[in-house]
mmCIF file of C-alpha atoms in Angstrom:
data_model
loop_
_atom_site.group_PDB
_atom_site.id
_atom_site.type_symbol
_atom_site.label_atom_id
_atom_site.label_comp_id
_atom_site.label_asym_id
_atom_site.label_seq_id
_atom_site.Cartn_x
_atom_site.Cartn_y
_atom_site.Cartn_z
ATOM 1 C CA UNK V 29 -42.957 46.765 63.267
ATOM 2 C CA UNK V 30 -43.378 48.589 59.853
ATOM 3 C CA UNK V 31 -40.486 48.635 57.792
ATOM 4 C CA UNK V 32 -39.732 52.323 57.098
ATOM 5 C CA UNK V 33 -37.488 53.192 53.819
ATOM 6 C CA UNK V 34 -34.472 53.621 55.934
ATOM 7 C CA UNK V 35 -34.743 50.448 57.804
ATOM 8 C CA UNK V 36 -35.339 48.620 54.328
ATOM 9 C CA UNK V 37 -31.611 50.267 53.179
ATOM 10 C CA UNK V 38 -30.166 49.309 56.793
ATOM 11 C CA UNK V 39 -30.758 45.938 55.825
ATOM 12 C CA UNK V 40 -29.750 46.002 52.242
ATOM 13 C CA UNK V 41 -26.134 44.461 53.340
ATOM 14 C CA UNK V 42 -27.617 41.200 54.377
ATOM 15 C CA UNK V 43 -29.156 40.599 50.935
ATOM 16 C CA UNK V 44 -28.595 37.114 49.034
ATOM 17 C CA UNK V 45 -26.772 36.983 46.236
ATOM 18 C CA UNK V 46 -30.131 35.761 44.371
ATOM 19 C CA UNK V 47 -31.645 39.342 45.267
ATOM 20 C CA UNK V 48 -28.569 40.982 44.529
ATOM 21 C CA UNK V 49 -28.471 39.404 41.023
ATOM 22 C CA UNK V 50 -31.445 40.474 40.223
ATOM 23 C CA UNK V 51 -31.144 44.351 41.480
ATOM 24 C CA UNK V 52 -28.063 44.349 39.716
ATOM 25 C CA UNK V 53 -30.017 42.873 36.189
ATOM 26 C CA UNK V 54 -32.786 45.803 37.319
ATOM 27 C CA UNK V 55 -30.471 48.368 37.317
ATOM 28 C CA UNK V 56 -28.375 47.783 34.266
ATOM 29 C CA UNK V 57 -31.386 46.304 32.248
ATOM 30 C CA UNK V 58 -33.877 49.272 32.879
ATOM 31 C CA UNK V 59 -32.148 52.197 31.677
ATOM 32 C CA UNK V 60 -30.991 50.501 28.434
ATOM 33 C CA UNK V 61 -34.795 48.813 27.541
ATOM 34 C CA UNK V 62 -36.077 52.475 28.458
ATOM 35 C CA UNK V 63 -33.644 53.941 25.999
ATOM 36 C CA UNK V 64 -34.227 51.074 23.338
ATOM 37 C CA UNK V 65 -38.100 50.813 23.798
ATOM 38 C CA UNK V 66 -38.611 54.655 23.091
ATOM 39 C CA UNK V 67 -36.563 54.486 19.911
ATOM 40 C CA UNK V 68 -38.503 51.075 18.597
ATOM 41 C CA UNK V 69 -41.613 51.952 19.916
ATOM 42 C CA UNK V 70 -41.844 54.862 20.903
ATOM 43 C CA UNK V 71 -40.166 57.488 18.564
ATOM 44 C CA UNK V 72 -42.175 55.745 15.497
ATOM 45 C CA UNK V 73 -45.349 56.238 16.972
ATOM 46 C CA UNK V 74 -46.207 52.492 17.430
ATOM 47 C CA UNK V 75 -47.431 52.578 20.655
ATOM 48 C CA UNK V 76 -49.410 56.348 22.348
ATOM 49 C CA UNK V 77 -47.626 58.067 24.722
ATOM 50 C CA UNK V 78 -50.271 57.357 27.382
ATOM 51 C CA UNK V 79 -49.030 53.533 27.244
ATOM 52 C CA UNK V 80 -45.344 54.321 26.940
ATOM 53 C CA UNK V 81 -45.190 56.962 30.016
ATOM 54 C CA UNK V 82 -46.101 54.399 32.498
ATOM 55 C CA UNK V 83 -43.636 51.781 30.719
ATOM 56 C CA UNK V 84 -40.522 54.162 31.151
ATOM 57 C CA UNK V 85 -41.263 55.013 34.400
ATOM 58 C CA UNK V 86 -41.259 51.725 35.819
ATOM 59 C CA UNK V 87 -37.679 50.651 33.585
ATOM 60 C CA UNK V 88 -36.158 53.711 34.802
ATOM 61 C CA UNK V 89 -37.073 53.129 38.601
ATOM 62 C CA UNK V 90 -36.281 49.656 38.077
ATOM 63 C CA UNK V 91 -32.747 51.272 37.057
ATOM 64 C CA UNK V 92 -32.973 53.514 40.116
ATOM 65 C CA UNK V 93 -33.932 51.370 43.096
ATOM 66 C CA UNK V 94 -31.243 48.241 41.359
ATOM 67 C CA UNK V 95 -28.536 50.515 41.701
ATOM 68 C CA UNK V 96 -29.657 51.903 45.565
ATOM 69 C CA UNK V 97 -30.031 48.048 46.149
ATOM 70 C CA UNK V 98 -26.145 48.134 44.901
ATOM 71 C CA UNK V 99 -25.036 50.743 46.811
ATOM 72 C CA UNK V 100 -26.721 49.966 49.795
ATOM 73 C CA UNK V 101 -25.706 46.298 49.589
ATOM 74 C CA UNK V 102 -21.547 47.253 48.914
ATOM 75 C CA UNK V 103 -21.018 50.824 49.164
ATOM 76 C CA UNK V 104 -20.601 51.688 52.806
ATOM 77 C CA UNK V 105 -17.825 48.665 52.605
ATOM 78 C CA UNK V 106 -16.106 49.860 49.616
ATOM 79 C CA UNK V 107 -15.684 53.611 51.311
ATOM 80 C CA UNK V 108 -14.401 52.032 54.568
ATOM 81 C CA UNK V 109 -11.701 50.049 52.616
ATOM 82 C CA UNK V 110 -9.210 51.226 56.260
ATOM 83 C CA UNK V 111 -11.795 49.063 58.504
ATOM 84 C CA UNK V 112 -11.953 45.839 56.464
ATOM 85 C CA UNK V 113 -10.290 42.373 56.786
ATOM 86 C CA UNK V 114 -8.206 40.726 54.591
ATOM 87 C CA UNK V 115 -11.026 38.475 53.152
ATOM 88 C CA UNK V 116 -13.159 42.031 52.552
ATOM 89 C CA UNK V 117 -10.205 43.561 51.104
ATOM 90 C CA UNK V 118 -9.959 40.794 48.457
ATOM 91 C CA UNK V 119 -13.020 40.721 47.219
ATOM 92 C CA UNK V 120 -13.103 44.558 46.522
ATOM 93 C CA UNK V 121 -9.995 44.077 44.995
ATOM 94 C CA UNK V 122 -11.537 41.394 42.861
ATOM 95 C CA UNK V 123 -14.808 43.135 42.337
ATOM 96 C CA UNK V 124 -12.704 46.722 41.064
ATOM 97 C CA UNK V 125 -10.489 43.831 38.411
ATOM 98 C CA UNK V 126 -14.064 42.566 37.179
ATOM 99 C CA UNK V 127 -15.836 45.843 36.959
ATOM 100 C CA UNK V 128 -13.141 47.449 34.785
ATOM 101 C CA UNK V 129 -12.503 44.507 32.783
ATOM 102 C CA UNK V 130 -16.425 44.273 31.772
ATOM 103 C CA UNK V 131 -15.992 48.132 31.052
ATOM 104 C CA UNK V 132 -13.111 47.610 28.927
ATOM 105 C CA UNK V 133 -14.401 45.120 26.734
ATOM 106 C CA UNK V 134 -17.858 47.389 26.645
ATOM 107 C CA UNK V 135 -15.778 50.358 25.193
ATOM 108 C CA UNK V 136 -13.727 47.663 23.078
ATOM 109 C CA UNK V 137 -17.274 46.987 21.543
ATOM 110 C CA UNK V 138 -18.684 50.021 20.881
ATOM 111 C CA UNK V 139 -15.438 51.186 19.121
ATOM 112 C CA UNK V 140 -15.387 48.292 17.103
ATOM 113 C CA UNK V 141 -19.111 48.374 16.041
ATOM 114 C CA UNK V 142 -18.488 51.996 15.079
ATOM 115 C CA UNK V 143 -15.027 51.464 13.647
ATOM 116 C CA UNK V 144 -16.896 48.390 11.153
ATOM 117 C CA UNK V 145 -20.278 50.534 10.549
ATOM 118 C CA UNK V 146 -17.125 53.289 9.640
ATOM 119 C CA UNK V 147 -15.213 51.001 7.224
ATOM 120 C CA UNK V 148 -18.819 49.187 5.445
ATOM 121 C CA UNK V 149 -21.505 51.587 6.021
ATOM 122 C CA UNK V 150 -19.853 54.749 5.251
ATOM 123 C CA UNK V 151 -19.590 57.903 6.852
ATOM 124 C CA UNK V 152 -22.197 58.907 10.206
ATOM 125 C CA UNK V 153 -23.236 62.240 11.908
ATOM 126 C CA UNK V 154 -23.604 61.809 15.516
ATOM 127 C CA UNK V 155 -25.396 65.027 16.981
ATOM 128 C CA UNK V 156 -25.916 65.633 20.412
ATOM 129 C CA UNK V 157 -29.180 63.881 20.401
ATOM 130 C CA UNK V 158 -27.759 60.441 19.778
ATOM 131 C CA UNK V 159 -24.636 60.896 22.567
ATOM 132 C CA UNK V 160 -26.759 62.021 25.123
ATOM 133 C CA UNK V 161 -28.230 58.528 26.420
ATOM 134 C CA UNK V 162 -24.946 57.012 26.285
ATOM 135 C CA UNK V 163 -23.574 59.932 28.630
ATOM 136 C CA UNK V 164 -26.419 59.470 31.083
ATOM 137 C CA UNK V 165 -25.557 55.746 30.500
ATOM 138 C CA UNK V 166 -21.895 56.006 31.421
ATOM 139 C CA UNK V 167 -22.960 58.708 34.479
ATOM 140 C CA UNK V 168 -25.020 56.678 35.847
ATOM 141 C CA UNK V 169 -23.585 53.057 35.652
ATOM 142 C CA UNK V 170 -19.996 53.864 35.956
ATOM 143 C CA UNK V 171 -19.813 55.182 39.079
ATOM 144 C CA UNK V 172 -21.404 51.665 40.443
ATOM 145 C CA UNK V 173 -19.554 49.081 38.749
ATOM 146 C CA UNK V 174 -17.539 47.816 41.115
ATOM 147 C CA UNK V 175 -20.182 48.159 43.646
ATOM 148 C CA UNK V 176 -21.961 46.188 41.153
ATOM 149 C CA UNK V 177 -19.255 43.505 40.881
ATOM 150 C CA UNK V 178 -18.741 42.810 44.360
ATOM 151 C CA UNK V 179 -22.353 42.602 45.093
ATOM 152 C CA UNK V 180 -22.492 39.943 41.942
ATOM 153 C CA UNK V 181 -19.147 37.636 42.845
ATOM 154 C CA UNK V 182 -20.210 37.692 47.209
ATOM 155 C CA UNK V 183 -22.173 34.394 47.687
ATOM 156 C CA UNK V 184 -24.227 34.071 50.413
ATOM 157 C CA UNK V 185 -23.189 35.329 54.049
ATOM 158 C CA UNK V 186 -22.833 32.541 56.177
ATOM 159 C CA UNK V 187 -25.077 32.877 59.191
ATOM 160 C CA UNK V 188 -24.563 35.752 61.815
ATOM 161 C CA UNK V 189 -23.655 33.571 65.136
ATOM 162 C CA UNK V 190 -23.479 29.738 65.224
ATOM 163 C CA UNK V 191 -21.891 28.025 67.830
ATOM 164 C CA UNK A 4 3.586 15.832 55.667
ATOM 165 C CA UNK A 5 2.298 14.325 52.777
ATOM 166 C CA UNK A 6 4.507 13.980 49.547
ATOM 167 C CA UNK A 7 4.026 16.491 46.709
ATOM 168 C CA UNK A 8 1.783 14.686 44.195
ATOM 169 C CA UNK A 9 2.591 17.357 41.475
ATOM 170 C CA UNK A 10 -1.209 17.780 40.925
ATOM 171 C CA UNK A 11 -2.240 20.892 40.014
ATOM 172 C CA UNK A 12 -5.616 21.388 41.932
ATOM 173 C CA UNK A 13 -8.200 23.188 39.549
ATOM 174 C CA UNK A 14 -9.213 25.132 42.128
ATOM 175 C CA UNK A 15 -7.205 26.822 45.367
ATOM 176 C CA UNK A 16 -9.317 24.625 47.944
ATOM 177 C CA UNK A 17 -7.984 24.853 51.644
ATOM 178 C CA UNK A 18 -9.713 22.102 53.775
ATOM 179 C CA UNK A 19 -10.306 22.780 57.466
ATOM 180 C CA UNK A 20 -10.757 22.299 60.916
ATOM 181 C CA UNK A 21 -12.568 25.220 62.398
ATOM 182 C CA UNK A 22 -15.756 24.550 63.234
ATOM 183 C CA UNK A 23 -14.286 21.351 65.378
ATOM 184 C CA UNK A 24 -12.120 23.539 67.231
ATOM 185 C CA UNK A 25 -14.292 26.748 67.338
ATOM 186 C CA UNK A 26 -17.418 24.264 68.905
ATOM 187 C CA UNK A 27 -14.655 22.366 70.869
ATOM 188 C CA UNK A 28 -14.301 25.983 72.260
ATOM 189 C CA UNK A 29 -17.846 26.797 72.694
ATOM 190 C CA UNK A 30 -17.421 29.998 70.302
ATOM 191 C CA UNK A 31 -19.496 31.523 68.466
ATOM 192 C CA UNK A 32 -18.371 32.878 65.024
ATOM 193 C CA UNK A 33 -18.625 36.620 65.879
ATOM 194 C CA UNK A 34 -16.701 35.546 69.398
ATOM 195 C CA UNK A 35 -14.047 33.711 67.284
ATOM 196 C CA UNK A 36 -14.142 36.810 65.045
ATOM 197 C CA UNK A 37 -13.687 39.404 67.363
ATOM 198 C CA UNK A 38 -10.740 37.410 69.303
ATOM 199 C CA UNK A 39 -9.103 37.556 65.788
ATOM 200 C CA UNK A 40 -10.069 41.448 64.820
ATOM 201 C CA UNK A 41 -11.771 39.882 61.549
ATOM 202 C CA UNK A 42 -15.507 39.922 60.181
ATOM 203 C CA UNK A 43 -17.610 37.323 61.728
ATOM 204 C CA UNK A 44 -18.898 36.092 58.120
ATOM 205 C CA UNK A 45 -14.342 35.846 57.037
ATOM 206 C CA UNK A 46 -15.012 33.160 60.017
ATOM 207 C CA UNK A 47 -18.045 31.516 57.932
ATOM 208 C CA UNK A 48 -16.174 31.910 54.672
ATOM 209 C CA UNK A 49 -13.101 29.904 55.961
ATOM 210 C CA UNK A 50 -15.294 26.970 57.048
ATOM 211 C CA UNK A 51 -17.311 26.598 54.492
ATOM 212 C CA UNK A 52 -13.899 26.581 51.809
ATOM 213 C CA UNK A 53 -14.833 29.639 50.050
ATOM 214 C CA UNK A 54 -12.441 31.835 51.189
ATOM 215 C CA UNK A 55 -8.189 30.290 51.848
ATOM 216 C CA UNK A 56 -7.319 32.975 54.615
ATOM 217 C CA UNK A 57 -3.558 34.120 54.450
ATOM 218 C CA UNK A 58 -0.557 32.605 55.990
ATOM 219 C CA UNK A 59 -0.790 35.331 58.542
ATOM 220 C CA UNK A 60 -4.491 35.149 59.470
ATOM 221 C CA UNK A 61 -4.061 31.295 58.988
ATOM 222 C CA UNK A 62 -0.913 31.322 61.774
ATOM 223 C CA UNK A 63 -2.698 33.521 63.711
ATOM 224 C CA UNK A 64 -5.940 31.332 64.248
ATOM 225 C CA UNK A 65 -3.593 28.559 64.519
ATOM 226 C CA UNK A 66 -1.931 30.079 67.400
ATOM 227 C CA UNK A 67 -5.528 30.926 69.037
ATOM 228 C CA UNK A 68 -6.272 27.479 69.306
ATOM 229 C CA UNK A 69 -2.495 26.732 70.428
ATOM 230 C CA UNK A 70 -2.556 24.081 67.248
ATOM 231 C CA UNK A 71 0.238 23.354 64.667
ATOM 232 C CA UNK A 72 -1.638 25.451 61.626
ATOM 233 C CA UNK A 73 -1.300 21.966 59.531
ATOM 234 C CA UNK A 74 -3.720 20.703 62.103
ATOM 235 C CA UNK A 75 -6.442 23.345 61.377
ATOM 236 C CA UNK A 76 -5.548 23.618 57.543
ATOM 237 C CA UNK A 77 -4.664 21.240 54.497
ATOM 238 C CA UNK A 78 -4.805 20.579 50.660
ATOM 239 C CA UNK A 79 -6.602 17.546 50.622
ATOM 240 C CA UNK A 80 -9.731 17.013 52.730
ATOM 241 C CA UNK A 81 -9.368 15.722 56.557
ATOM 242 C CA UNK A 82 -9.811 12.263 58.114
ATOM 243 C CA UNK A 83 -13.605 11.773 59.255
ATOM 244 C CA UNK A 84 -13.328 11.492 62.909
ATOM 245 C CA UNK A 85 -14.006 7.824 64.116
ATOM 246 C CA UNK A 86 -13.973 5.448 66.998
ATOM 247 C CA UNK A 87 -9.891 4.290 66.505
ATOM 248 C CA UNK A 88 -8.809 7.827 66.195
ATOM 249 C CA UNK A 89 -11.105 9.380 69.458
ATOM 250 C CA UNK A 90 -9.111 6.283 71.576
ATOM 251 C CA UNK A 91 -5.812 7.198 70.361
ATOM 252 C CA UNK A 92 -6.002 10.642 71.500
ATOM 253 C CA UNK A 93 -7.920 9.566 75.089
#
């Protein structure tokens, strides 16, 4: 039988940890290379737009189907936290600790880069141009981190039924 | 029961007996599962060491089987099974 899209996200809760790893690297390594590649690359010309088009699509639906790999993998658990066991329960509460630990030492960096580029490089202008990225950034990534972090900590599902 | 050794274990390891007394049984995981109102792969987890259920769910499976609990759980790892110990329970 031919898998159809929604079949393929029925069976996103039974994926290994190895192919959650890597949707979860997808998704939070797309979106930042798209960003990063247009201003190296992009911005200064280097490379034609005809070449860099078909690069940003592909990082930023790398982005997109790593994070409906995410949901799909933890989400309908996480929203049914009433229906779970204790073992479930644990390791959402372990995934939300993770997720907003790694997001607290993310802000912790960015304030301290821009608190030492304050003190030694003098004063910047940030326009709306240069905050935008980092709000489609936060939109889109914060919202899944603990999804993230639970699909990243499972291991592997033991199998369905042995006797 | 065994003596505290005052070892501090690096990691919180719970050895067990369930997949002895689950095939001794004839259950399956999910039929294991379901008696218990748990996931079938919390079942998996437990064997395999990677997850140390609660003293609730742990009493509870204990009193499934109609087992002490210390008989389906400990710290350190169980005695293989061999011929002297199969005779002394016949």
């Amino acid at each position: 039988m031919m898998a159809t899209p929604f079949t393929l996200f029925q069976r996103l809760p039974t994926l290994s940890r190895r192919a959650r790893r890597i949707a979860i690297l997808a998704a939070f390594g797309g979106y930042p290379l798209m960003q990063l590649g247009y201003l190296t690359l992009r911005e200064p010309d280097r490379i034609p737009a005809v070449v860099w088009g078909p690069i940003a699509i592909l990082l930023f639906s790398a982005t997109l189907v790593g994070v409906v790999a995410i949901y799909g993998y933890a989400g309908r658990r996480m929203d049914r936290r009433r229906n779970l066991d204790e073992r479930q329960v644990a390791m959402i509460d372990r995934a939300m600790v993770l997720s907003y630990g790694v997001l607290t030492a993310v802000i912790g960096v960015v304030l301290g880069v821009l608190a030492l580029w304050l003190t030694f490089g003098g004063p910047v202008t940030i326009g709306m141009g240069d905050v935008t990225p980092f709000i489609i950034g936060a939109a889109l990534y914060e919202p899944v981190l603990p999804f993230a972090a639970l699909a990243w900590i499972e291991p592997d599902a033991p199998a369905d039924d042995e006797a | 029961m065994a003596p505290s050794t005052g070892r501090v274990p690096d990691r919180e390891v719970v050895h067990n007996r369930l997949p002895l007394l689950r095939a001794d049984r004839g259950l399956s995981r999910t039929a294991l599962a379901d008696e218990l109102g748990i996931h079938y792969q919390t079942v998996g987890y437990i064997e395999r060491g990677e997850y140390a259920p609660s003293l609730h769910l742990a009493l509870r499976i204990a009193a499934f089987f109609d087992v002490p609990v210390e008989a389906i759980f400990a710290l350190e790892p169980f005695e293989r099974l061999n011929a002297t110990a199969l005779m002394a329970g016949s």
